[in-house]
Coordinates of C-alpha atoms and ligand atoms in Angstrom, one line a residue:
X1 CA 27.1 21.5 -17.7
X2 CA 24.7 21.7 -14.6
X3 CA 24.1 19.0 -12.6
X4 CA 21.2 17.1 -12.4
X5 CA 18.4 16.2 -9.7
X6 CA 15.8 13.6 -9.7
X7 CA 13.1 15.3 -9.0
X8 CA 10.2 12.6 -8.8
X9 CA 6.4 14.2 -8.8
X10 CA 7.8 17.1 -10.5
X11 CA 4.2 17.5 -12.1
X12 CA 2.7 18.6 -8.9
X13 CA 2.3 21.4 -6.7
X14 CA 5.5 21.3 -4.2
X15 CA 7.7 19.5 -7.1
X16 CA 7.1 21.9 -9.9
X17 CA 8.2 24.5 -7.2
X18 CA 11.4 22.8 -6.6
X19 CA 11.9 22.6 -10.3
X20 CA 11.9 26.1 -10.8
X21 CA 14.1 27.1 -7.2
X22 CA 16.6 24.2 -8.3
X23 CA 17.1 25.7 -12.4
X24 CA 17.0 28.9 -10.3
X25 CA 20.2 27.6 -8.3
X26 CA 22.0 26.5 -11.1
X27 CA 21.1 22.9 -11.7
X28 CA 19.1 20.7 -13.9
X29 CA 15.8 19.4 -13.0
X30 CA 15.0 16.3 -13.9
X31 CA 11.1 15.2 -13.3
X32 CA 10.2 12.0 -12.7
X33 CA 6.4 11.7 -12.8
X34 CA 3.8 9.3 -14.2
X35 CA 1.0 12.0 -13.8
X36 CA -1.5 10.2 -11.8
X37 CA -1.7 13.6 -9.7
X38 CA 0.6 15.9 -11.4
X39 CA 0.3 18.5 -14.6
X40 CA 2.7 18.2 -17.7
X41 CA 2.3 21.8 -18.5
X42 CA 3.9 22.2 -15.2
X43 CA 7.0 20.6 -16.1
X44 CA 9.0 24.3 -17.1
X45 CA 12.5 24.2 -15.7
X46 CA 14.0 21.0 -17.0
X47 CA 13.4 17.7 -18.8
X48 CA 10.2 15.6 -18.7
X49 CA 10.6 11.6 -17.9
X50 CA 7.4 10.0 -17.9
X51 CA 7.5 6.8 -15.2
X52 CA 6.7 5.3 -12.1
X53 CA 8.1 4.5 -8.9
X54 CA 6.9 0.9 -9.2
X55 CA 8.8 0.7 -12.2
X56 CA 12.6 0.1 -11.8
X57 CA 13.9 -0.5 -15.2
X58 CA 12.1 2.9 -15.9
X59 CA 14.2 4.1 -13.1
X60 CA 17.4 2.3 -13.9
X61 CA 17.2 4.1 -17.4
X62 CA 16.7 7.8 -16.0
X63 CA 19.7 7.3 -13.4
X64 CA 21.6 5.9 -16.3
X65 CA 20.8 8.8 -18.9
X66 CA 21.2 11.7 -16.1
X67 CA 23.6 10.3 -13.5
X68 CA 22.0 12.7 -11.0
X69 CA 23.9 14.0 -8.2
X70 CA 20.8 13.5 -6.2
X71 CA 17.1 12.8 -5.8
X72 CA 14.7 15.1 -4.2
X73 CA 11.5 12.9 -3.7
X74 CA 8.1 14.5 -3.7
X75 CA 5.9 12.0 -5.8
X76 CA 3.4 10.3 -3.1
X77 CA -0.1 10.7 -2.9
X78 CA -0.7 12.8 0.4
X79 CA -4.2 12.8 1.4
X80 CA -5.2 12.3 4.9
X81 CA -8.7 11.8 4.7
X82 CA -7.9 9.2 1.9
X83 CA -5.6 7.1 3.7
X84 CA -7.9 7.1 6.4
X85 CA -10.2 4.6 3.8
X86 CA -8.0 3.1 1.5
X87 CA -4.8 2.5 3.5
X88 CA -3.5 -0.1 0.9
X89 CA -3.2 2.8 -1.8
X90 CA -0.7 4.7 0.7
X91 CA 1.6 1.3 1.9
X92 CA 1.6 0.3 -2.1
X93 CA 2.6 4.2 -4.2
X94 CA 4.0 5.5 -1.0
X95 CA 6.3 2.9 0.9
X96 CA 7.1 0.2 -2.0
X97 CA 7.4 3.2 -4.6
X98 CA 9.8 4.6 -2.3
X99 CA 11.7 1.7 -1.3
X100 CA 11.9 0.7 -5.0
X101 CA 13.5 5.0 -5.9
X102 CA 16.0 4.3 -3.4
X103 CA 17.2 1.0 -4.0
X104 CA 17.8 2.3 -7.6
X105 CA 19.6 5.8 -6.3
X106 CA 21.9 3.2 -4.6
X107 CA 22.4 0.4 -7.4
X108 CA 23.0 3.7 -9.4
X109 CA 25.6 5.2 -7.1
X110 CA 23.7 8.3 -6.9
X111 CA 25.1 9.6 -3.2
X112 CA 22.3 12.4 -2.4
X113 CA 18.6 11.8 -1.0
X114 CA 16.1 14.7 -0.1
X115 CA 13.1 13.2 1.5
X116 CA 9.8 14.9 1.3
X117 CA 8.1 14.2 4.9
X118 CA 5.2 15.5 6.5
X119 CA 4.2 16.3 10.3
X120 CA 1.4 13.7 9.8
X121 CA 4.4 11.5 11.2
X122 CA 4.1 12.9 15.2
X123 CA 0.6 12.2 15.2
X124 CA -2.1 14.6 17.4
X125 CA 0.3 15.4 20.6
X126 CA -1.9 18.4 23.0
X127 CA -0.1 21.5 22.9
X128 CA 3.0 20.5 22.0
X129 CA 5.4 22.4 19.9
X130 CA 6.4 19.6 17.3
X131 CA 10.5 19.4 17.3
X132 CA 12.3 16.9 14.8
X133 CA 13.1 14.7 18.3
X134 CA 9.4 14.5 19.1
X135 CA 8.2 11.5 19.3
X136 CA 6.3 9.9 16.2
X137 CA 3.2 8.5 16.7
X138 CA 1.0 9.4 13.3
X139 CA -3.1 8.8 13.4
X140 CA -3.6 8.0 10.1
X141 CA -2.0 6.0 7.2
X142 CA -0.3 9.1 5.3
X143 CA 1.7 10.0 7.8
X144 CA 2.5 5.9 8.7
X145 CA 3.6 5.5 5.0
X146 CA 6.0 8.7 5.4
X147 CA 7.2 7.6 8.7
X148 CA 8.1 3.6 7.3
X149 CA 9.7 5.7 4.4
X150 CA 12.1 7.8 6.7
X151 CA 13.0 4.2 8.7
X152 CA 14.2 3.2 5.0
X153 CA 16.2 6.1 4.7
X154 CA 18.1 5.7 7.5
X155 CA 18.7 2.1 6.9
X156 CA 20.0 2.3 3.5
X157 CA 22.4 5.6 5.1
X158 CA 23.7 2.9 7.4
X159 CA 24.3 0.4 5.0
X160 CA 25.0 1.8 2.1
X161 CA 26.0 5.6 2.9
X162 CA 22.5 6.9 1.0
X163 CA 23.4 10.7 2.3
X164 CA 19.8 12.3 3.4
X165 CA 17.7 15.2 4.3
X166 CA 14.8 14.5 5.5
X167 CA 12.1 17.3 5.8
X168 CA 8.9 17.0 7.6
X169 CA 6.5 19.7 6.1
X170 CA 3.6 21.6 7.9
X171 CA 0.9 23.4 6.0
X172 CA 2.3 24.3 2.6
X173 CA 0.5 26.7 1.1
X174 CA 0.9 30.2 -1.2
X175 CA 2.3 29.6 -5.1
X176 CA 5.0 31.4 -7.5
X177 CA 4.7 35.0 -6.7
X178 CA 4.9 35.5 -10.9
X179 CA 2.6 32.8 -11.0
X180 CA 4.5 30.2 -13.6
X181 CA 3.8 27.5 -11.4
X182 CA 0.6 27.3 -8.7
X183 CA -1.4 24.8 -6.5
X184 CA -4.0 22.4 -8.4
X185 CA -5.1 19.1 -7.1
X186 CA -7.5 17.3 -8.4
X187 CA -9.8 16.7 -6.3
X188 CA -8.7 19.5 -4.3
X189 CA -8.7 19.0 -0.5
X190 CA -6.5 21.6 0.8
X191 CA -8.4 24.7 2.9
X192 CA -7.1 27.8 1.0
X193 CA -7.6 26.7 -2.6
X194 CA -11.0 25.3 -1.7
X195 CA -11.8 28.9 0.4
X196 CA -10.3 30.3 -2.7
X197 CA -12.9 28.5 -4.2
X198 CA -16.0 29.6 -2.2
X199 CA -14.5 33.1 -2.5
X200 CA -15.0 33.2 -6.7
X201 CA -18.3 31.1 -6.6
X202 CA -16.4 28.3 -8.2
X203 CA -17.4 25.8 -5.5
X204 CA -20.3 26.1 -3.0
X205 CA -19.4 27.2 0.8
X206 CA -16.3 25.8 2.5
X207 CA -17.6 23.4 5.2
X208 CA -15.3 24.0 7.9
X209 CA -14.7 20.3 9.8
X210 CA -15.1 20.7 13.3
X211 CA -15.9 23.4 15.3
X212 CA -15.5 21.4 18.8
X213 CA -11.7 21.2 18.8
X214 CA -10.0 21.8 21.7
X215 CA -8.2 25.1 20.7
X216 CA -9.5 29.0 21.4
X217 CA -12.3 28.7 18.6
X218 CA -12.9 25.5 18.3
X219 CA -11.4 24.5 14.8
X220 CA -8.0 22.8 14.1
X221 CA -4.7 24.7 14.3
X222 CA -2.1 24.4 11.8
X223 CA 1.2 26.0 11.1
X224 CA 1.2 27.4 7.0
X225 CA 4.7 27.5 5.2
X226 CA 5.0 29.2 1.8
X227 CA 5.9 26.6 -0.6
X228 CA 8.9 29.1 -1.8
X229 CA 10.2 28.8 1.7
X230 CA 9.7 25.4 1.8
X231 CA 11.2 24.9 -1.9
X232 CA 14.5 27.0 -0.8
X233 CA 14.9 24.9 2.3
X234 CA 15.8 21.7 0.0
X235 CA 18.0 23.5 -2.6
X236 CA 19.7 24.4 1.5
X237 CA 19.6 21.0 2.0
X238 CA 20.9 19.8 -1.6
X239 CA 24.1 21.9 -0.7
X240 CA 24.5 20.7 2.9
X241 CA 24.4 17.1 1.5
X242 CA 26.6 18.1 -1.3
X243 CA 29.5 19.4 1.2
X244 CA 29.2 16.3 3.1
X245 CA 27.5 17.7 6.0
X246 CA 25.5 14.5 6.6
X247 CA 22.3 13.1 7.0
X248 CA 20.1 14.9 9.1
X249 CA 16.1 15.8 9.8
X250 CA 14.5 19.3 9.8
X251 CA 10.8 20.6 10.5
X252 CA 9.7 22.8 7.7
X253 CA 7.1 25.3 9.8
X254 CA 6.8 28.8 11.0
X255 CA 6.6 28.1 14.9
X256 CA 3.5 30.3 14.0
X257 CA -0.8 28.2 14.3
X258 CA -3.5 29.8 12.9
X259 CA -7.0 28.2 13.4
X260 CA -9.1 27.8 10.3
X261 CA -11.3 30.5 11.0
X262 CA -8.0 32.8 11.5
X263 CA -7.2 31.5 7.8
X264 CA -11.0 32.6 6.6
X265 CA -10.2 36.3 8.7
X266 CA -7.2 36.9 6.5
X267 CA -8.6 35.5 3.4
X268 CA -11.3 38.1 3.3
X269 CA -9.0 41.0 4.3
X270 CA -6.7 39.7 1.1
X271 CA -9.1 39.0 -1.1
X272 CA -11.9 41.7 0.2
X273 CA -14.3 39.2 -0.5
X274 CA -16.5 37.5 2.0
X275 CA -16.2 33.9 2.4
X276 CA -19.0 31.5 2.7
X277 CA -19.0 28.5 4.5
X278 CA -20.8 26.4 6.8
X279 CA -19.8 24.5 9.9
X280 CA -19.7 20.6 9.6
X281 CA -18.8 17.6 11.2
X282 CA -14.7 16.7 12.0
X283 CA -13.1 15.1 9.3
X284 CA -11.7 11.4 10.4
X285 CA -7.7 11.7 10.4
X286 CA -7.3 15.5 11.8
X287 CA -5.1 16.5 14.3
X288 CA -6.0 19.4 16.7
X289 CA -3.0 21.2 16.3
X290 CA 0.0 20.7 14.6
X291 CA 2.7 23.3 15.1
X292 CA 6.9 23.3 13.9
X293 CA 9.4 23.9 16.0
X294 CA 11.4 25.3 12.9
X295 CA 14.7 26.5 15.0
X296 CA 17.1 23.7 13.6
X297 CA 16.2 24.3 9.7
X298 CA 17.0 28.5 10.8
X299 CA 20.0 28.4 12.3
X300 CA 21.6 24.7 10.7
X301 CA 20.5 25.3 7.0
X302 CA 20.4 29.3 7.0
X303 CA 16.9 29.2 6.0
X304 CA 14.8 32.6 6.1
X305 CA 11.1 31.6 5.7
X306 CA 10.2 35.2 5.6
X307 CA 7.3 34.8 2.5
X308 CA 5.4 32.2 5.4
X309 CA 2.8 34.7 6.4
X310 CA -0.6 34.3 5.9
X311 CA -1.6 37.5 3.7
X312 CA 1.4 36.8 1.2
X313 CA 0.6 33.1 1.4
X314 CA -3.1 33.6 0.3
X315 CA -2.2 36.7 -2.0
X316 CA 0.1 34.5 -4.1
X317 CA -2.3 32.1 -4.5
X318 CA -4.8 34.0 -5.4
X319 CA -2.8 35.8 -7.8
X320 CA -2.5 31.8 -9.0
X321 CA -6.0 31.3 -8.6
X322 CA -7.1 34.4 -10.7
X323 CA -4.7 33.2 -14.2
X324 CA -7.4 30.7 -14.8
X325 CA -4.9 27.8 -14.9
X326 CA -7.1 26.7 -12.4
X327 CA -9.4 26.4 -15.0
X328 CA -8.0 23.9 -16.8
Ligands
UFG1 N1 -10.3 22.1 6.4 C1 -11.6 22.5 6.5 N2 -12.3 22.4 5.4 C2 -11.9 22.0 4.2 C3 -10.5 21.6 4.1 C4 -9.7 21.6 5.2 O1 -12.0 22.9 7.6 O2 -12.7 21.9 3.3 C5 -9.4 22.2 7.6 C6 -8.9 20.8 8.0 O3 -9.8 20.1 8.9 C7 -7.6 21.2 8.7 C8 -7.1 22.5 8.0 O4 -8.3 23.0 7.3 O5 -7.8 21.5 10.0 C9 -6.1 22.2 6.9 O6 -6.5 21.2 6.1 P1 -5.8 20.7 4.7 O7 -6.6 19.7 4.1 O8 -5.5 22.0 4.0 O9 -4.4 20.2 5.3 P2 -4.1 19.0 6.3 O10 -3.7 19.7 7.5 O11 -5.2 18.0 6.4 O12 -3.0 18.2 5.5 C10 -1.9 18.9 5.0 C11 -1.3 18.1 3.8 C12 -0.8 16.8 4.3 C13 0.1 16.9 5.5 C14 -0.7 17.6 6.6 C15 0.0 17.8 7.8 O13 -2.2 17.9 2.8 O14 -0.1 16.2 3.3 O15 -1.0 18.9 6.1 O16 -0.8 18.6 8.7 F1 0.4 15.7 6.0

């Protein structure tokens, strides 16, 4: 019999990702979701438990019916802009949800904890290659909830021996190359859905927020993983736990920034398509540039993020974007 995972926001884009690399690595994905942001039909590789974080006898009964060997966290809500207005929302799902997942993982003796983090947590730092001992200093209330969540992690390690990997994400972007699975947020935020968007006249013009930026052209720089990549790295970090290697934090990036005009560039050469847009005000919460210093995950983990380019990132989901899911 495989073994199970956790797999909490399974629904949404990154989880159902994870869902399908896990089944594809031999286990049993269990999702954990109560759908607030995330898609049923997207639940494909493994068994459906409807609940929420805030809810530990939910909880209790899923540890008790799976006995996972682990929990690979995704569920949070992850807006920046949002957390910039209601910060309450973010301390509440994200930090007391959290705390509330691992103190059952630990009253259920479940030894294994991968930690979905963000870069949001070191903050706007000039021309600075982000590394995982950078220091954390986060400008909005996303990456403050994610940053409170990784101090809980390593708190329960030391107390309790909660085993973790935590992984601080850049820019995920890109979908299932065979398209079972894809990005959909409602409301979307994220650049190259909404360019995606713009491209097929679903949405009017991307606004582009902020043209003053201190970078080359003006707009913010961010480094864009492909959310295979990124979805590998924690099956990688699943099996590092599992052979006892322990606890340990990795940057999830490409060492690679591309300004969001470069992303508009390549999204016309993939999609041959021009791309309308306008030029508009910054949006509060945005860092200038955020770039990985991805080094540790290559050489510790093994990981090859070699699907993290930009025209395979926007082709896939386009490919996603062009099934109609989108539609939905
Ligand atoms: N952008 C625009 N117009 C839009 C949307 C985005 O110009 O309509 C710009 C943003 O200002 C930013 C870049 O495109 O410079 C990327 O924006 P996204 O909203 O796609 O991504 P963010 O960088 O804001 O946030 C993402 C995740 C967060 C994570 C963060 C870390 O959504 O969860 O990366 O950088 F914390």
């Amino acid at each position: 019999m495989s073994k199970s995972v956790i797999v909490t926001g399974g629904a949404g884009y990154i989880g159902s990702h994870a869902c399908k690399a896990l089944r594809a690595a031999g286990y049993e994905p269990v999702t954990f979701d109560n759908l607030s942001t995330g898609w049923e039909d997207a639940v494909k590789f493994g068994p459906f438990e409807k609940g929420d974080l805030l809810d530990r006898a939910r909880l209790d009964e899923v540890f008790a019916k799976y006995q996972p060997v682990a929990v690979m966290h995704f569920a949070a809500f992850s807006q920046v802009g949002e957390s910039m207005k209601d910060p309450g929302k973010y301390w509440h799902n994200n930090v007391i949800g959290s705390l509330t997942l691992i103190e059952a993982a630990v009253a259920a003796g479940c030894p294994n904890f991968v930690f979905s983090s963000t870069c949001a947590t070191y903050g706007d730092q000039d021309n600075v290659v982000l590394d995982e001992a950078s220091v954390q200093l986060p400008i909005n209330s996303y990456g403050a909830s994610k940053r409170a969540i990784e101090d809980i992690l390593e708190n329960f390690g030391a107390a309790y021996g909660l085993n973790h990997v935590i992984f601080r994400y850049f820019n995920v972007a890109g979908g299932d190359p065979e398209a079972e699975v894809g990005e959909f947020h409602q409301p979307e935020t994220h650049l190259i859905p909404l360019m995606l968007d713009a491209i097929s006249g679903k949405r009017d013009a991307l606004t582009i927020f902020g043209t003053d930026y201190d970078t080359p052209d003006g707009t913010c720089i961010r480094d864009y993983v492909h959310v295979c990549d990124l979805v590998d790295a924690h099956v990688l970090g699943l099996k590092w736990l599992e052979e006892g290697r322990g606890s340990r934090v990795f940057n999830l990036g490409t060492g690679k920034g591309f300004s969001v005009r470069e992303v508009i560039d390549h999204s016309r050469a993939v999609t041959n398509k021009d791309v309308p847009y306008v030029e508009g005000d910054r949006r509060p919460g945005d860092c200038t540039k955020l770039v990985s210093g991805s080094e540790r995950a290559i050489h510790e983990l093994g990981w090859t993020p070699d699907r993290s380019n930009l025209a395979q990132m926007i082709g896939d989901a386009w490919k996603w974007h062009q099934t109609g899911h989108y539609d939905k």
